[in-house]
PDB file of C-alpha atoms in Angstrom:
ATOM      1  CA  MET A  10       1.358 -10.380   9.586  1.00 86.00           C
ATOM      2  CA  LEU A  11      -0.929  -7.890   7.915  1.00 92.00           C
ATOM      3  CA  HIS A  12      -1.012  -4.159   8.446  1.00 96.00           C
ATOM      4  CA  LEU A  13      -4.511  -2.661   8.383  1.00 97.00           C
ATOM      5  CA  THR A  14      -5.560   0.848   7.352  1.00 98.00           C
ATOM      6  CA  GLU A  15      -9.152   2.015   7.535  1.00 98.00           C
ATOM      7  CA  ILE A  16     -10.491   4.637   5.128  1.00 98.00           C
ATOM      8  CA  ARG A  17     -13.964   6.095   4.665  1.00 98.00           C
ATOM      9  CA  THR A  18     -14.573   7.185   1.097  1.00 97.00           C
ATOM     10  CA  ARG A  19     -15.668  10.733   0.345  1.00 95.00           C
ATOM     11  CA  TYR A  20     -17.909  12.364  -2.218  1.00 94.00           C
ATOM     12  CA  CYS A  21     -14.972  14.206  -3.833  1.00 95.00           C
ATOM     13  CA  GLU A  22     -13.425  10.837  -4.732  1.00 95.00           C
ATOM     14  CA  SER A  23     -16.412   9.812  -6.839  1.00 93.00           C
ATOM     15  CA  ASP A  24     -17.040  10.426 -10.525  1.00 90.00           C
ATOM     16  CA  ALA A  25     -19.960  11.041 -12.877  1.00 87.00           C
ATOM     17  CA  LEU A  26     -20.819   7.334 -12.848  1.00 87.00           C
ATOM     18  CA  GLY A  27     -21.579   7.458  -9.130  1.00 86.00           C
ATOM     19  CA  HIS A  28     -18.746   5.268  -7.907  1.00 93.00           C
ATOM     20  CA  ILE A  29     -15.244   5.978  -6.626  1.00 96.00           C
ATOM     21  CA  ASN A  30     -12.942   7.070  -9.435  1.00 95.00           C
ATOM     22  CA  ASN A  31     -10.192   4.618 -10.405  1.00 94.00           C
ATOM     23  CA  VAL A  32      -7.460   7.126  -9.492  1.00 95.00           C
ATOM     24  CA  SER A  33      -8.656   7.176  -5.870  1.00 97.00           C
ATOM     25  CA  TYR A  34      -7.668   3.516  -5.426  1.00 98.00           C
ATOM     26  CA  PHE A  35      -4.031   4.569  -5.855  1.00 97.00           C
ATOM     27  CA  ILE A  36      -4.517   7.273  -3.225  1.00 97.00           C
ATOM     28  CA  TYR A  37      -5.886   4.627  -0.839  1.00 98.00           C
ATOM     29  CA  PHE A  38      -2.860   2.422  -1.549  1.00 98.00           C
ATOM     30  CA  GLU A  39      -0.572   5.382  -0.884  1.00 97.00           C
ATOM     31  CA  GLN A  40      -2.230   6.061   2.475  1.00 97.00           C
ATOM     32  CA  ALA A  41      -1.883   2.393   3.398  1.00 98.00           C
ATOM     33  CA  ARG A  42       1.823   2.434   2.390  1.00 96.00           C
ATOM     34  CA  VAL A  43       2.528   5.535   4.464  1.00 94.00           C
ATOM     35  CA  ASP A  44       0.616   4.145   7.464  1.00 96.00           C
ATOM     36  CA  PHE A  45       2.516   0.845   7.122  1.00 96.00           C
ATOM     37  CA  MET A  46       5.919   2.557   7.075  1.00 94.00           C
ATOM     38  CA  LEU A  47       5.095   4.875   9.981  1.00 93.00           C
ATOM     39  CA  ASP A  48       3.397   2.238  12.139  1.00 94.00           C
ATOM     40  CA  THR A  49       6.223  -0.292  11.672  1.00 92.00           C
ATOM     41  CA  GLY A  50       8.912   2.303  12.401  1.00 89.00           C
ATOM     42  CA  MET A  51      10.452   2.003   8.930  1.00 89.00           C
ATOM     43  CA  VAL A  52      10.340   5.799   8.832  1.00 86.00           C
ATOM     44  CA  LEU A  53       9.747   8.376  11.523  1.00 75.00           C
ATOM     45  CA  PRO A  54       6.882  10.881  11.285  1.00 75.00           C
ATOM     46  CA  SER A  55       9.355  13.760  11.105  1.00 72.00           C
ATOM     47  CA  GLY A  56      11.797  11.948   8.853  1.00 69.00           C
ATOM     48  CA  LYS A  57      12.221  11.767   5.119  1.00 76.00           C
ATOM     49  CA  PHE A  58      10.880   8.826   3.175  1.00 79.00           C
ATOM     50  CA  PRO A  59      14.015   7.153   1.805  1.00 86.00           C
ATOM     51  CA  PHE A  60      12.042   5.313  -0.891  1.00 93.00           C
ATOM     52  CA  LEU A  61      10.885   5.971  -4.415  1.00 94.00           C
ATOM     53  CA  VAL A  62       7.894   4.271  -5.982  1.00 96.00           C
ATOM     54  CA  ALA A  63       9.173   2.328  -8.997  1.00 97.00           C
ATOM     55  CA  SER A  64       5.933   0.612  -9.984  1.00 97.00           C
ATOM     56  CA  LEU A  65       2.227   0.636  -9.135  1.00 98.00           C
ATOM     57  CA  HIS A  66      -0.484  -1.763 -10.204  1.00 98.00           C
ATOM     58  CA  CYS A  67      -4.198  -2.124  -9.443  1.00 98.00           C
ATOM     59  CA  GLU A  68      -6.687  -4.817 -10.346  1.00 98.00           C
ATOM     60  CA  TYR A  69     -10.259  -3.643  -9.836  1.00 98.00           C
ATOM     61  CA  LYS A  70     -12.595  -6.365  -8.541  1.00 98.00           C
ATOM     62  CA  LYS A  71     -15.761  -4.473  -7.516  1.00 97.00           C
ATOM     63  CA  GLN A  72     -17.017  -0.914  -7.542  1.00 96.00           C
ATOM     64  CA  ILE A  73     -16.543   1.225  -4.452  1.00 97.00           C
ATOM     65  CA  TYR A  74     -19.054   3.920  -3.485  1.00 96.00           C
ATOM     66  CA  ILE A  75     -19.110   7.086  -1.401  1.00 94.00           C
ATOM     67  CA  HIS A  76     -19.419   6.765   2.374  1.00 94.00           C
ATOM     68  CA  GLN A  77     -18.155   3.182   2.212  1.00 97.00           C
ATOM     69  CA  THR A  78     -15.697   2.161   4.911  1.00 98.00           C
ATOM     70  CA  LEU A  79     -12.726   0.247   3.566  1.00 98.00           C
ATOM     71  CA  THR A  80     -10.027  -1.813   5.204  1.00 98.00           C
ATOM     72  CA  ILE A  81      -6.746  -1.980   3.315  1.00 98.00           C
ATOM     73  CA  HIS A  82      -4.573  -4.979   4.065  1.00 98.00           C
ATOM     74  CA  THR A  83      -0.874  -4.323   3.419  1.00 98.00           C
ATOM     75  CA  TYR A  84       1.817  -7.001   3.397  1.00 97.00           C
ATOM     76  CA  VAL A  85       5.265  -7.646   1.939  1.00 98.00           C
ATOM     77  CA  MET A  86       5.415  -9.775  -1.202  1.00 97.00           C
ATOM     78  CA  GLU A  87       9.143  -9.683  -1.992  1.00 97.00           C
ATOM     79  CA  ILE A  88      12.346  -8.267  -0.541  1.00 97.00           C
ATOM     80  CA  GLY A  89      15.251  -7.546  -2.881  1.00 97.00           C
ATOM     81  CA  ARG A  90      18.706  -6.016  -2.465  1.00 97.00           C
ATOM     82  CA  SER A  91      17.529  -2.407  -2.690  1.00 97.00           C
ATOM     83  CA  SER A  92      13.786  -2.766  -3.212  1.00 97.00           C
ATOM     84  CA  PHE A  93      10.692  -4.472  -1.879  1.00 97.00           C
ATOM     85  CA  LYS A  94       7.211  -5.145  -3.170  1.00 98.00           C
ATOM     86  CA  LEU A  95       4.139  -4.406  -1.072  1.00 98.00           C
ATOM     87  CA  GLY A  96       0.787  -6.024  -1.713  1.00 98.00           C
ATOM     88  CA  HIS A  97      -2.479  -4.262  -0.950  1.00 98.00           C
ATOM     89  CA  GLU A  98      -6.010  -5.599  -0.762  1.00 98.00           C
ATOM     90  CA  ILE A  99      -8.976  -3.277  -0.402  1.00 98.00           C
ATOM     91  CA  HIS A 100     -11.883  -4.890   1.449  1.00 98.00           C
ATOM     92  CA  ASP A 101     -15.296  -3.595   2.441  1.00 98.00           C
ATOM     93  CA  LYS A 102     -15.066  -3.230   6.232  1.00 98.00           C
ATOM     94  CA  ASP A 103     -18.540  -4.621   6.930  1.00 97.00           C
ATOM     95  CA  SER A 104     -18.677  -7.583   4.533  1.00 98.00           C
ATOM     96  CA  ASN A 105     -14.911  -8.178   4.082  1.00 97.00           C
ATOM     97  CA  GLU A 106     -15.624  -8.458   0.337  1.00 98.00           C
ATOM     98  CA  LEU A 107     -12.486  -8.045  -1.779  1.00 98.00           C
ATOM     99  CA  LEU A 108     -12.810  -4.885  -3.883  1.00 98.00           C
ATOM    100  CA  ALA A 109      -9.328  -4.384  -5.363  1.00 98.00           C
ATOM    101  CA  VAL A 110      -5.818  -5.807  -5.309  1.00 98.00           C
ATOM    102  CA  GLY A 111      -2.690  -3.709  -5.757  1.00 98.00           C
ATOM    103  CA  GLU A 112       1.082  -3.873  -5.744  1.00 98.00           C
ATOM    104  CA  ALA A 113       3.778  -1.261  -5.222  1.00 98.00           C
ATOM    105  CA  VAL A 114       7.498  -1.652  -5.736  1.00 98.00           C
ATOM    106  CA  LEU A 115       9.551   0.683  -3.550  1.00 97.00           C
ATOM    107  CA  VAL A 116      13.243   1.345  -4.017  1.00 97.00           C
ATOM    108  CA  SER A 117      15.582   2.521  -1.280  1.00 95.00           C
ATOM    109  CA  TYR A 118      17.051   5.731  -2.635  1.00 93.00           C
ATOM    110  CA  ASP A 119      19.523   8.366  -1.520  1.00 89.00           C
ATOM    111  CA  LEU A 120      18.239  11.718  -2.760  1.00 85.00           C
ATOM    112  CA  ILE A 121      21.566  13.461  -2.111  1.00 88.00           C
ATOM    113  CA  VAL A 122      23.691  11.224  -4.315  1.00 93.00           C
ATOM    114  CA  GLN A 123      20.783  10.270  -6.585  1.00 92.00           C
ATOM    115  CA  GLN A 124      21.223   6.505  -6.491  1.00 94.00           C
ATOM    116  CA  THR A 125      19.703   3.384  -5.051  1.00 96.00           C
ATOM    117  CA  THR A 126      20.980   2.054  -1.735  1.00 95.00           C
ATOM    118  CA  ARG A 127      20.945  -1.381  -0.141  1.00 96.00           C
ATOM    119  CA  LEU A 128      18.184  -2.103   2.330  1.00 95.00           C
ATOM    120  CA  THR A 129      19.604  -2.076   5.845  1.00 93.00           C
ATOM    121  CA  ASP A 130      19.517  -5.220   7.996  1.00 95.00           C
ATOM    122  CA  GLU A 131      17.197  -3.402  10.402  1.00 93.00           C
ATOM    123  CA  LEU A 132      14.776  -2.554   7.607  1.00 94.00           C
ATOM    124  CA  ARG A 133      14.892  -6.121   6.292  1.00 95.00           C
ATOM    125  CA  LEU A 134      13.915  -7.468   9.720  1.00 95.00           C
ATOM    126  CA  LYS A 135      10.933  -5.121   9.875  1.00 94.00           C
ATOM    127  CA  LEU A 136       9.854  -6.115   6.359  1.00 96.00           C
ATOM    128  CA  GLU A 137      10.274  -9.836   7.061  1.00 95.00           C
ATOM    129  CA  ASN A 138       7.634  -9.588   9.816  1.00 93.00           C
ATOM    130  CA  TYR A 139       5.064  -8.745   7.139  1.00 96.00           C
ATOM    131  CA  VAL A 140       6.015 -11.235   4.406  1.00 95.00           C
ATOM    132  CA  ARG A 141       2.995 -13.075   3.119  1.00 88.00           C
ATOM    133  CA  ILE A 142       3.579 -16.370   1.356  1.00 73.00           C
ATOM    134  CA  LYS A 143       1.370 -16.969  -1.672  1.00 63.00           C
ATOM    135  CA  ASN A 144      -1.174 -19.762  -1.460  1.00 52.00           C
ATOM    136  CA  LYS A 145      -0.591 -22.399  -4.100  1.00 40.00           C
TER     137      LYS A 145
END
């Protein structure tokens, strides 16, 4: 399964070149990650996020412009003992053109004891629903 997040770009996210600044892509990925975790029940709206971001990556495919509506596809790429990797694809909502591809590695972390924790069985089941197998 895919999780979808829709975002409309804003003028403040653009730069002097007239397109969306490269930093904004990471903000879009963050919004998609948060929406994914809330919508799947991995975290509650009032709860703490028990994850740390260990790694972020973005591959820019096409420029994005202001007032463009984007659809961000989020899926699970890998599930480890205490971490998982999410994949993100930014598409133009109208044309479905692929604009960027990203990855985020999240680690389950206990902020009180300051150490990683194993993913729970319940969390694994939720993640497994969104695993996307690579095309070969």
